[in-house]
mmCIF file of C-alpha atoms in Angstrom:
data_model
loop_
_atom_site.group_PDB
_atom_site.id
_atom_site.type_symbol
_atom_site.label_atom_id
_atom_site.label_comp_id
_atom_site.label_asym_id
_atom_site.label_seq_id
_atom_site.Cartn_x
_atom_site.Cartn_y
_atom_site.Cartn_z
ATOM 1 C CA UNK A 1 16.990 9.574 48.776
ATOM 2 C CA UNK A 2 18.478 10.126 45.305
ATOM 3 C CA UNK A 3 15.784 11.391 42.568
ATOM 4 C CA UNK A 4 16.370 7.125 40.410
ATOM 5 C CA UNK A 5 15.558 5.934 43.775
ATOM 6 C CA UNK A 6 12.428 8.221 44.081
ATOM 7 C CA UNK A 7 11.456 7.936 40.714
ATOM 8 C CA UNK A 8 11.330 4.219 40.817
ATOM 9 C CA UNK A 9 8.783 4.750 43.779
ATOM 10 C CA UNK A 10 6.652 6.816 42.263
ATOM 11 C CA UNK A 11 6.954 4.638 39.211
ATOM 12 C CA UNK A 12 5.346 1.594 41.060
ATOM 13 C CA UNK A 13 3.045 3.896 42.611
ATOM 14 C CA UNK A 14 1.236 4.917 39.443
ATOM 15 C CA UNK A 15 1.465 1.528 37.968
ATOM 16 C CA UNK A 16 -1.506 -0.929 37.092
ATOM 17 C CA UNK A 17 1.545 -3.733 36.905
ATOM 18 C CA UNK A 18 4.597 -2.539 39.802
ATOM 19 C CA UNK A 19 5.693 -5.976 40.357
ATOM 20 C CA UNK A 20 7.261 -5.790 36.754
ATOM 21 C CA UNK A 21 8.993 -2.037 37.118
ATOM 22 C CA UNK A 22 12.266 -2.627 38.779
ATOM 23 C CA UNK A 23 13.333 -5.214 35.456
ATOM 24 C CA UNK A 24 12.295 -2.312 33.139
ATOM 25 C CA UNK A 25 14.481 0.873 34.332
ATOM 26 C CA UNK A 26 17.472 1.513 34.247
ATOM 27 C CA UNK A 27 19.913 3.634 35.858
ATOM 28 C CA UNK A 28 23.893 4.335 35.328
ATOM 29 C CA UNK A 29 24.565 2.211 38.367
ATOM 30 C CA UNK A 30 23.470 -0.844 36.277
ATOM 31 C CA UNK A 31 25.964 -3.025 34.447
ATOM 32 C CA UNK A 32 23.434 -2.958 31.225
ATOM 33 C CA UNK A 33 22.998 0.600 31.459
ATOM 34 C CA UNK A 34 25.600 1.340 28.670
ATOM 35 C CA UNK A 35 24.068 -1.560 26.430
ATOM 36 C CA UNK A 36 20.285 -0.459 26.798
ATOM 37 C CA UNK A 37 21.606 3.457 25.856
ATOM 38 C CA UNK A 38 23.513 2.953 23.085
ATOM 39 C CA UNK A 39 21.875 -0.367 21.239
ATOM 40 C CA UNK A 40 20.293 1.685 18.840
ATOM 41 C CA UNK A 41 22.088 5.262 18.372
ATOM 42 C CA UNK A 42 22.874 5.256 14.768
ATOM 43 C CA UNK A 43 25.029 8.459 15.173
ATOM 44 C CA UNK A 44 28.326 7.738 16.528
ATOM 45 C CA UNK A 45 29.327 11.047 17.814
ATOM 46 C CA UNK A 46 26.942 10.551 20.199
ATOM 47 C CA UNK A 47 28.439 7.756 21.495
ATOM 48 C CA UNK A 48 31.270 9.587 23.753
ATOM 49 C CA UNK A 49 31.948 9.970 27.573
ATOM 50 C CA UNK A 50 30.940 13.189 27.167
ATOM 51 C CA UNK A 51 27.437 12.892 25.760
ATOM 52 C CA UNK A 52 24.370 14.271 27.932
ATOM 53 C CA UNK A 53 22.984 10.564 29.425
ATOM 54 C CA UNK A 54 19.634 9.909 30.925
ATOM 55 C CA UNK A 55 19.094 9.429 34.486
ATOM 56 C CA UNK A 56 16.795 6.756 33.877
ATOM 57 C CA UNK A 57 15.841 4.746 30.816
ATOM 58 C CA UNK A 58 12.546 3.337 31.146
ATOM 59 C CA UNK A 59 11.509 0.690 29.028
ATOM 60 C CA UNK A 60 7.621 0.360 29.251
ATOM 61 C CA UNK A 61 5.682 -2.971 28.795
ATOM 62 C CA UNK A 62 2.543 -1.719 28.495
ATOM 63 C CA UNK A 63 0.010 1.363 28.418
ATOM 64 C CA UNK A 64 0.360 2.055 32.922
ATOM 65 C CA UNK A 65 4.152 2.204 32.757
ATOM 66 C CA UNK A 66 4.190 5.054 29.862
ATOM 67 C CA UNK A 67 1.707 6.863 31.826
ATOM 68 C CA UNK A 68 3.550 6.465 35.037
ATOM 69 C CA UNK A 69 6.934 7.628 33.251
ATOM 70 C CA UNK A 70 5.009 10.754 32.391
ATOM 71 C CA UNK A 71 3.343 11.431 35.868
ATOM 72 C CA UNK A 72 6.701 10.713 37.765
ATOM 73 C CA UNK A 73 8.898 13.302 35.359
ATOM 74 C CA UNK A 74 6.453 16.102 36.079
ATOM 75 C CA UNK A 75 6.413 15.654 39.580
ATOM 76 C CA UNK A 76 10.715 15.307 39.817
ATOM 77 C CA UNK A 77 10.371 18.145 36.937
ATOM 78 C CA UNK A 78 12.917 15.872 34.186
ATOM 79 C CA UNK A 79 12.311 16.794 30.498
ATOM 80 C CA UNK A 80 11.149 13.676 29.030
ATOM 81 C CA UNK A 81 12.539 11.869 25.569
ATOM 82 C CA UNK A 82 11.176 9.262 23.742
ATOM 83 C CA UNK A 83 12.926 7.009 21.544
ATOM 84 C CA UNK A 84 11.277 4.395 19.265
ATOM 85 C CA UNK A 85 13.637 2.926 16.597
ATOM 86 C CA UNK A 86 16.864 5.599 17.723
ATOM 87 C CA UNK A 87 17.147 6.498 13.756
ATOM 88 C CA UNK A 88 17.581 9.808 15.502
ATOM 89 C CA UNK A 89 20.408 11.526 13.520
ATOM 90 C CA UNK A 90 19.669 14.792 15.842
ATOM 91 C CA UNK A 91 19.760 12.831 18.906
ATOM 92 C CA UNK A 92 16.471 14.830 19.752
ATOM 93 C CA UNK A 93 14.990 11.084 21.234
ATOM 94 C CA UNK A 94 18.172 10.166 23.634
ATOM 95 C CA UNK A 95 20.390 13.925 24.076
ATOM 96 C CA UNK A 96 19.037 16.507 26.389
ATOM 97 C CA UNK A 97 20.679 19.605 28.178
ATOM 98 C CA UNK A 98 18.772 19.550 31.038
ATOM 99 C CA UNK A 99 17.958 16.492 33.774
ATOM 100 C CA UNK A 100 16.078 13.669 31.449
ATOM 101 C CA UNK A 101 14.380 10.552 31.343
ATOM 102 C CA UNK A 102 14.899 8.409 28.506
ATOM 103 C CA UNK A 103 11.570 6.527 27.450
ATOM 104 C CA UNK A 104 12.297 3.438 25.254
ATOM 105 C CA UNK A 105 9.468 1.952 23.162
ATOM 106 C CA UNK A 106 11.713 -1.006 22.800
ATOM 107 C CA UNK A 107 9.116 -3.579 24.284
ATOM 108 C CA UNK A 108 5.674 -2.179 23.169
ATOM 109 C CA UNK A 109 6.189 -3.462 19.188
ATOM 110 C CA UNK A 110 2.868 -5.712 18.785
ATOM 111 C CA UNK A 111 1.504 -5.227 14.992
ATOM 112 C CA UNK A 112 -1.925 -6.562 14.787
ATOM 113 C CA UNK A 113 -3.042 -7.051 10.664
ATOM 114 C CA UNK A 114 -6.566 -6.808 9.882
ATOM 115 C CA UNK A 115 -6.508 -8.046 6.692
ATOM 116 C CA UNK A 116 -10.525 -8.211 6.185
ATOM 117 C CA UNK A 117 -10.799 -4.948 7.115
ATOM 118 C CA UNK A 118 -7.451 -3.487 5.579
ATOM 119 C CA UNK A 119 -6.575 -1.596 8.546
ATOM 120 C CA UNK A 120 -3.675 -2.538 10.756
ATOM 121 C CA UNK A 121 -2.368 -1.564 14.954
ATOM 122 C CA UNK A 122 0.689 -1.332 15.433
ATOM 123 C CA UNK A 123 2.866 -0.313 18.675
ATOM 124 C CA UNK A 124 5.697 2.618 18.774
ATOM 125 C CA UNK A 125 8.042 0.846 19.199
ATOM 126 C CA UNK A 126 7.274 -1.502 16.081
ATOM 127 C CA UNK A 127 9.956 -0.838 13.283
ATOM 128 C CA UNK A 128 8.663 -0.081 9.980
ATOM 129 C CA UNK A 129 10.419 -3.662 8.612
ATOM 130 C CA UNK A 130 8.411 -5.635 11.195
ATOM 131 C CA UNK A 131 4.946 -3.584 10.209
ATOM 132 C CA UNK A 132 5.742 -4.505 6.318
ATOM 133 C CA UNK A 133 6.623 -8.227 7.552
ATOM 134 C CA UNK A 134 3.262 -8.150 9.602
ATOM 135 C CA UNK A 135 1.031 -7.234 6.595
ATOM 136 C CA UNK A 136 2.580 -9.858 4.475
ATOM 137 C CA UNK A 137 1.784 -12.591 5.923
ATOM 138 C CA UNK A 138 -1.861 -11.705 5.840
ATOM 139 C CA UNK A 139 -1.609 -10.524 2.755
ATOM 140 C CA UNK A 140 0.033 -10.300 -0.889
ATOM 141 C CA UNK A 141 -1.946 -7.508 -1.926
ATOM 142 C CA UNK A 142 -1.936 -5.031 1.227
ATOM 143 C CA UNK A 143 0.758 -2.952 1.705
ATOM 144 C CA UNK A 144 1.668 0.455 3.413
ATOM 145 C CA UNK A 145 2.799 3.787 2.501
ATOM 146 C CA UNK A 146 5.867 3.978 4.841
ATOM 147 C CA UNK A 147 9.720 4.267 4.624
ATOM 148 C CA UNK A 148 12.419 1.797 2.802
ATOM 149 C CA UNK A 149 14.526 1.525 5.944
ATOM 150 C CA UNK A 150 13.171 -1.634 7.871
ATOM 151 C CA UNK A 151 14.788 -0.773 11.455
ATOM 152 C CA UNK A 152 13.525 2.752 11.790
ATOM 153 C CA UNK A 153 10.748 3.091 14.666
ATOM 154 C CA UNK A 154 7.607 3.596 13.195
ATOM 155 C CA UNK A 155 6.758 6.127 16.308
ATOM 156 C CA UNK A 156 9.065 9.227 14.627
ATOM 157 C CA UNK A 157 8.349 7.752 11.678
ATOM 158 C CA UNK A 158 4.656 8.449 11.705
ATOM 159 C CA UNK A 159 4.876 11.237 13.785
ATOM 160 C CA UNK A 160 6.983 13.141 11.496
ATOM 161 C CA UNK A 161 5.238 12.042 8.488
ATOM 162 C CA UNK A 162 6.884 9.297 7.037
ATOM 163 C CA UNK A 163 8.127 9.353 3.836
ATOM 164 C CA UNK A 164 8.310 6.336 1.166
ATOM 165 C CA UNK A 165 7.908 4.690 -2.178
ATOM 166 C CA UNK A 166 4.363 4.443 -1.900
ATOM 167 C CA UNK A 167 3.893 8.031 -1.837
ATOM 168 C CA UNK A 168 2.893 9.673 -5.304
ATOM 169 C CA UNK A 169 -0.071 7.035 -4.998
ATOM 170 C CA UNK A 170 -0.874 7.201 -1.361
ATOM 171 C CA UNK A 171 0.557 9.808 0.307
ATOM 172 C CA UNK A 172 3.117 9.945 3.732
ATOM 173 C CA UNK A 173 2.365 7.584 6.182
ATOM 174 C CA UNK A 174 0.820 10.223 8.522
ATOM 175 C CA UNK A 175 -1.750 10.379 5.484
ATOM 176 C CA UNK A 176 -2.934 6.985 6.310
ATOM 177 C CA UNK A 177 -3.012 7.280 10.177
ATOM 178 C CA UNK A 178 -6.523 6.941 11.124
ATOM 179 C CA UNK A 179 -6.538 6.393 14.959
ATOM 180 C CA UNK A 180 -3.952 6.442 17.605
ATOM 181 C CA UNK A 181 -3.519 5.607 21.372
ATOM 182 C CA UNK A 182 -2.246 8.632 23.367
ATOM 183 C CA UNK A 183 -1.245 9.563 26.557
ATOM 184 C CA UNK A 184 -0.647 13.119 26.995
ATOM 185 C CA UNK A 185 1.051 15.701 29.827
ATOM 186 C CA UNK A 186 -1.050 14.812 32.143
ATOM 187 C CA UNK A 187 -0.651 11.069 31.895
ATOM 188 C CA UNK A 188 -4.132 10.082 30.514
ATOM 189 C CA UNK A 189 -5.102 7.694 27.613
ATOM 190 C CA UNK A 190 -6.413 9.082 24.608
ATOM 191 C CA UNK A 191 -7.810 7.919 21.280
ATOM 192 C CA UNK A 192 -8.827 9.985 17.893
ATOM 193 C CA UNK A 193 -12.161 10.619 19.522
ATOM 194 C CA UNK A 194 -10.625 11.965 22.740
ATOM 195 C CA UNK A 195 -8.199 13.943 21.769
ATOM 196 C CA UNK A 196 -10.119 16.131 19.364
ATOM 197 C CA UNK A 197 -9.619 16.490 15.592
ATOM 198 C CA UNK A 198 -6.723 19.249 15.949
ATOM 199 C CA UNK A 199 -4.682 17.176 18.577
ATOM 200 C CA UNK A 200 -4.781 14.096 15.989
ATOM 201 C CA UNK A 201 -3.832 16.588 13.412
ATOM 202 C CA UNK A 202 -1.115 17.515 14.639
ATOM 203 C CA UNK A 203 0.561 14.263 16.155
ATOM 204 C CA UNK A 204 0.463 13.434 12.046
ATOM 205 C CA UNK A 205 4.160 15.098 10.904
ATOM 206 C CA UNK A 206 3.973 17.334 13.945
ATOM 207 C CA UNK A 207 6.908 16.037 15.402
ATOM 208 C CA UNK A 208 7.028 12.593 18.130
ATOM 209 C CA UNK A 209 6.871 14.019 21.861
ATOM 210 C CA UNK A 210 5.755 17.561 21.239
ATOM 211 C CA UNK A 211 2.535 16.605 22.454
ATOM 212 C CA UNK A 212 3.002 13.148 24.390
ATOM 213 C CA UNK A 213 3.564 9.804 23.628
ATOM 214 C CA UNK A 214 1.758 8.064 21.065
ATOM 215 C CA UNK A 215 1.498 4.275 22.513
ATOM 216 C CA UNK A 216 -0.087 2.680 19.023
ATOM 217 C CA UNK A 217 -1.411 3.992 15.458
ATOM 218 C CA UNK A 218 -4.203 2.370 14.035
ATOM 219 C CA UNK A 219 -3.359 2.527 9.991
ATOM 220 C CA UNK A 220 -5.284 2.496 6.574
ATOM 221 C CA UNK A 221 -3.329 -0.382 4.579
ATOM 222 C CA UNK A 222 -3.447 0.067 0.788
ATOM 223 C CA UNK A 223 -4.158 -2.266 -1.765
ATOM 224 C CA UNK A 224 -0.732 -3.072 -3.885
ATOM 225 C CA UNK A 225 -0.289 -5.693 -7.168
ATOM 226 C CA UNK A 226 1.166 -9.215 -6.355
ATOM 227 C CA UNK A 227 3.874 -8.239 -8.833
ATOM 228 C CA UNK A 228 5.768 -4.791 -8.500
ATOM 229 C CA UNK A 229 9.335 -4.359 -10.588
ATOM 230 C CA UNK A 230 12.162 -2.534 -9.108
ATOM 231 C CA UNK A 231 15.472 -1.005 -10.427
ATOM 232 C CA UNK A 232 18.024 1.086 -9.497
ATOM 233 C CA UNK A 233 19.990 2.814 -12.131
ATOM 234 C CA UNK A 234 23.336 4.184 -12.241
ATOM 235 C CA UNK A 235 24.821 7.084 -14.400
ATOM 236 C CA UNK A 236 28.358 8.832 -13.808
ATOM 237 C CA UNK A 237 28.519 12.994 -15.244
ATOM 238 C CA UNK A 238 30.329 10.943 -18.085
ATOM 239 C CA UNK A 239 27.074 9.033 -18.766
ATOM 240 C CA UNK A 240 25.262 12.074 -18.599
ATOM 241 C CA UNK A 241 24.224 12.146 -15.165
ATOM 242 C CA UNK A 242 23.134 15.770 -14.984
ATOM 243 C CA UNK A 243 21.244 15.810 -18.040
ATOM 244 C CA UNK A 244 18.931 12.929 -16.905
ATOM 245 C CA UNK A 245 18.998 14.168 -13.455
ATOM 246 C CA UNK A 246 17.437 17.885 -14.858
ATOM 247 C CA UNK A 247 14.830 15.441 -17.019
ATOM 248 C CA UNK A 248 13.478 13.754 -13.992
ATOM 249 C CA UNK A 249 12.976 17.219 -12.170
ATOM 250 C CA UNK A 250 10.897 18.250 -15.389
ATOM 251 C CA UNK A 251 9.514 15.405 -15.871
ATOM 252 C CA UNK A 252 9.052 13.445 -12.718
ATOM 253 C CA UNK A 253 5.528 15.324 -11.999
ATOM 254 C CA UNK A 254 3.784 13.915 -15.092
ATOM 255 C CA UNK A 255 4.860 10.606 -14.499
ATOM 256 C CA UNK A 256 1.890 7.788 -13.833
ATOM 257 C CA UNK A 257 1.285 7.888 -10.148
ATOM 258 C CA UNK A 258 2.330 3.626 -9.823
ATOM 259 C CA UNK A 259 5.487 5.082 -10.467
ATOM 260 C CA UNK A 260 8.139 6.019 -7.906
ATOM 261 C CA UNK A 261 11.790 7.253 -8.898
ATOM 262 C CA UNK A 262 14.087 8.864 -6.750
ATOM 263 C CA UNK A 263 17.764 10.524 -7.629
ATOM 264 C CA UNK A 264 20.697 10.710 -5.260
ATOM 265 C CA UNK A 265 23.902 11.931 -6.346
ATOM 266 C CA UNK A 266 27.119 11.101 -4.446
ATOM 267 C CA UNK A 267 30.773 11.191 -5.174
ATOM 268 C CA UNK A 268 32.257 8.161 -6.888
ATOM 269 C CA UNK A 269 35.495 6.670 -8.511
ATOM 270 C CA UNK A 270 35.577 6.251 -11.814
ATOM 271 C CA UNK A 271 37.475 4.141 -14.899
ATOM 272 C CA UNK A 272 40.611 2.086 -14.355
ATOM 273 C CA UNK A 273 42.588 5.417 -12.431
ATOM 274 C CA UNK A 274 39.683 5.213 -10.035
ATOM 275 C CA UNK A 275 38.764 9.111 -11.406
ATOM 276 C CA UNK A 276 36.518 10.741 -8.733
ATOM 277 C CA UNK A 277 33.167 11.941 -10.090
ATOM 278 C CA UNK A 278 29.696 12.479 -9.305
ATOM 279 C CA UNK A 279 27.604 9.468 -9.440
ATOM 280 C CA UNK A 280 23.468 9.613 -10.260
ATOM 281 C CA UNK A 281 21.599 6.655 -8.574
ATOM 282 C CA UNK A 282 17.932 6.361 -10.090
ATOM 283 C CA UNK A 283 16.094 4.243 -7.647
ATOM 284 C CA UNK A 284 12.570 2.899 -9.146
ATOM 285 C CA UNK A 285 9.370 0.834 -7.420
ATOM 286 C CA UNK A 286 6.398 0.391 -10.165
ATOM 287 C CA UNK A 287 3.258 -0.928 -8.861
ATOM 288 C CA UNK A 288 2.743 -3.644 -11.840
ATOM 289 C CA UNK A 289 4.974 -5.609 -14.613
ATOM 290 C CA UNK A 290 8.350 -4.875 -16.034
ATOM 291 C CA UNK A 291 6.724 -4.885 -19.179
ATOM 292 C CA UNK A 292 4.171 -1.614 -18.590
ATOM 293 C CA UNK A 293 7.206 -0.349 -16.747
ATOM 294 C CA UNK A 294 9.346 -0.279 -19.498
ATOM 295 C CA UNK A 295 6.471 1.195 -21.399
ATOM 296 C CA UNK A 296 6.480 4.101 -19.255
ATOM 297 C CA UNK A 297 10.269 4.691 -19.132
ATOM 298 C CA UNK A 298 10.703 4.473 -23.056
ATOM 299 C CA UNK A 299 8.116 6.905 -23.376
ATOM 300 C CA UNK A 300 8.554 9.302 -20.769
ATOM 301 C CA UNK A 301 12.607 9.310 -19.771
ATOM 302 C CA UNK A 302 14.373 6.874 -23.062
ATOM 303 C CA UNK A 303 17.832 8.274 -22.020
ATOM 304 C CA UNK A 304 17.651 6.065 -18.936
ATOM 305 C CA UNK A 305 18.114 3.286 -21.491
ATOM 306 C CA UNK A 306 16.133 0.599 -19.323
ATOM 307 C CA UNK A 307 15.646 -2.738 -20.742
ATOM 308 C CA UNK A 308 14.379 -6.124 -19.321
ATOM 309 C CA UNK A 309 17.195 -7.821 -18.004
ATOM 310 C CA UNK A 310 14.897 -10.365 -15.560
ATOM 311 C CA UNK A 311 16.741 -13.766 -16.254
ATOM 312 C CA UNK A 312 14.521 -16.455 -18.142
ATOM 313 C CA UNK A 313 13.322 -19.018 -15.262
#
């Protein structure tokens, strides 16, 4: 028998729920094969004929049918990926040069919100929009210290540390990751206490796989105002652009931690001859009022020339 047909077997085999298994993998000989591969690949080039492909894709529906995956790829020695949102620029979650199975978190994205207790579970294969939406409906004053893309998986996310607005407050993500659900090499199901204090270290910005597959992160939320201002700012090298964007590296340090900015600098055409030039985006949360922001920016960075433009309700 072909290694699909074998690997099914010994997927049903090491599963608490087999009934279930045949609906969840999928092999190139399936009309949806295609579809379930490429629903999330954000980078296009990997989107060819000609692209390494998976022999399987397993889609798990709960804790048994990861473990399985994991068992049944040791014994039919295929490398393993693991893809959670598939905001995988490298392809590193979905490419492989060798024999693979593709392991999509797809279907194991529960987010469970303790609001009383300000900590939060949430699945894999969660995105890090649907954790945000999660939190606010239990609360106006809990947040998290994630990303500002909503579709990314929160499984890389976390795992490689997980970079966002939040962080000259509360650090990455990873920083606020105080429990997880693991099951490693050897198929077995692990928490923070199992796995040992170095193990939980590193699955925190180490890198998603490199050490198995993290099924659910238990996370610190953070308390946040009811009112937070945003702006984005935009200055052309006519409007200064580099001076300002030299001021924020000197400056951007000593800045109240409530504050985030970020710079990024693209090309851009200019004036009525659409003039290319190089573009300075200033992109700004503050944890309060536009008032103390403004405070803050007319003190610390005036050549950014903010003002209140919030239109009188």
């Amino acid at each position: 028998m072909s290694t699909p047909v074998n690997f099914l077997q010994c997927l049903s085999h090491h599963s608490d729920n087999a009934t279930s298994i045949s609906t969840l993998v999928y092999t190139p000989i399936n009309s949806t094969y295609s579809s379930a591969l490429d629903i999330t690949i954000q980078n296009l080039r990997f989107l060819t004929a000609s692209a390494p492909k998976p022999l399987l894709i397993v889609t798990p529906l709960e804790v048994s049918h990861v473990q399985a995956a994991i068992i049944c790829s040791w014994q039919y020695e295929l490398q393993t990926r693991i893809r959670s949102g598939g905001h995988d620029h490298e392809g590193l979650s979905y490419l492989s040069e060798v024999p693979f199975v593709m392991l999509d978190m797809v279907n194991l994205r529960l987010v469970a919100v303790d609001a009383e207790d300000e900590t939060a579970w949430v699945q894999s294969g969660a995105t890090v929009g649907e954790l945000y939406y999660r939190i606010a409906e239990k609360s106006k004053t809990l947040g998290f210290p994630a990303g500002v893309w909503p579709t990314v998986g929160v499984g890389r996310h976390f795992s490689g540390g997980g970079y966002g607005t939040l962080l000259r407050k509360y650090g990455l993500a990873a920083d606020n990751v105080i429990d997880a659900q693991l099951v490693d090499t050897q198929g077995r199901l692990l928490d923070r206490e199992s796995m040992g204090e170095d193990l939980f270290w590193a699955i925190r910005g180490g890198g998603g796989g490199s050490f198995g597959v993290v099924v659910s992160w238990k996370v610190k939320l953070v308390p946040v105002p009811s009112t937070v201002t945003v702006f984005t700012l935009q200055r052309t090298l006519e409007q200064h652009a580099t001076k300002l964007a030299h001021q924020w590296q000197l400056l951007g340090n000593k800045l109240p931690n409530d504050l985030f900015m970020r710079v990024i600098l693209h090309s851009h055409n200019s004036g009525p001859n659409r003039t290319r030039t190089m573009q300075a985006s200033f992109s700004t949360l503050y944890l309060g009022g536009v008032d103390a922001l403004l405070e803050v920016t007319k003190s610390s960075l005036p050549e950014l020339n903010s003002r209140d433009r919030t239109a009188p309700r």
